[in-house]
Structure formats: structure tokens, C-alpha cells
Amino acid sequence: QVQLVESGGGLVQAGGSLRLSCAASGNIFSINTMGWYRQAPGKQRELVAAIAWSGITNYADFVKGRFTISRDNTWRTVYLQMNSLKPEDTAVYYCNAAKYAYSFWGQGTQVTVSS
């Protein structure tokens, strides 16, 4: 089992920045990808950014150039630096860890961007 705890969400004005953190614990051995997803009210959960064990990153088109995903070398913490935030970025942001065929989720952190 892998436990994930997100932090760093909050209320920010449009154009501002936030940094989300995801702390992983438990059996983190063999995690191959970690990512951030988001879900806005009435919408499906969608991928924001992901980072593989190799360090290769993947971003949704709507955050390219604004968000940066990073991790420490132990896989214990993954970050999402969010710059130039827009009101449409308002959502609950979830951390995800993929390990073999399993997928683990955190409980989410609310990000609200005011116009």
C-alpha cells in the first residue's frame, strides 16, 4: 500500500502561484509514475502532469508552460509548481501513484483561483 497526502492548496488571485506537495509513505518501492490530476465541479477527473521514475515528464496542454512537476530522488515527495494561475484552474487536485497494475490516490487539496 502507498499512502499519499497532498498539501499546499488554497485561494489565490488570477496570475498568482501555488506549490502543491504530495508526501508518499508506505511501500513506495517500485512506484513507476506519480502524477497530479484535478477535478472541477461537474467535470471528470483529468491528468494535469505526471513524472516517471526515469524523470520524464508529461503535461496536459492546458498547463504547459505554466506548471512544473518535480520530485525528490526517493519518491517520497512530488511537487506541482503552478504559475500564472487562471480561474479555470480551480479544482480539487489529487496526487496519484502508479505501481505495477495498482493506482493509489490522495484525498485531494482544493485550489481556488479568483478573477
Tab-separated table of N, CA and C in Angstrom, residues 4-6 92-95 105-109:
chain	number	residue	atom	x	y	z
A	4	LEU	N	-0.794	8.639	0.279
A	4	LEU	CA	-0.451	9.921	-0.329
A	4	LEU	C	-1.201	11.028	0.394
A	5	VAL	N	-0.489	12.087	0.742
A	5	VAL	CA	-1.110	13.230	1.408
A	5	VAL	C	-0.702	14.499	0.686
A	6	GLU	N	-1.706	15.190	0.162
A	6	GLU	CA	-1.455	16.441	-0.555
A	6	GLU	C	-1.517	17.624	0.406
A	92	VAL	N	-10.258	20.510	-7.324
A	92	VAL	CA	-9.566	19.710	-6.321
A	92	VAL	C	-8.437	18.982	-7.036
A	93	TYR	N	-7.244	19.107	-6.510
A	93	TYR	CA	-6.064	18.488	-7.112
A	93	TYR	C	-5.691	17.240	-6.311
A	94	TYR	N	-5.527	16.141	-7.057
A	94	TYR	CA	-5.239	14.851	-6.443
A	94	TYR	C	-3.869	14.350	-6.865
A	95	CYS	N	-3.171	13.774	-5.922
A	95	CYS	CA	-1.906	13.110	-6.204
A	95	CYS	C	-2.183	11.634	-6.498
A	105	TRP	N	-4.379	6.911	-4.617
A	105	TRP	CA	-4.803	8.312	-4.654
A	105	TRP	C	-4.744	8.947	-3.284
A	106	GLY	N	-4.439	10.239	-3.280
A	106	GLY	CA	-4.579	11.013	-2.077
A	106	GLY	C	-6.005	11.526	-1.961
A	107	GLN	N	-6.267	12.263	-0.914
A	107	GLN	CA	-7.627	12.760	-0.679
A	107	GLN	C	-7.893	14.096	-1.367
A	108	GLY	N	-6.869	14.717	-1.877
A	108	GLY	CA	-7.056	15.927	-2.649
A	108	GLY	C	-6.857	17.203	-1.852
A	109	THR	N	-6.528	18.256	-2.572
A	109	THR	CA	-6.384	19.576	-1.967
A	109	THR	C	-7.060	20.591	-2.885
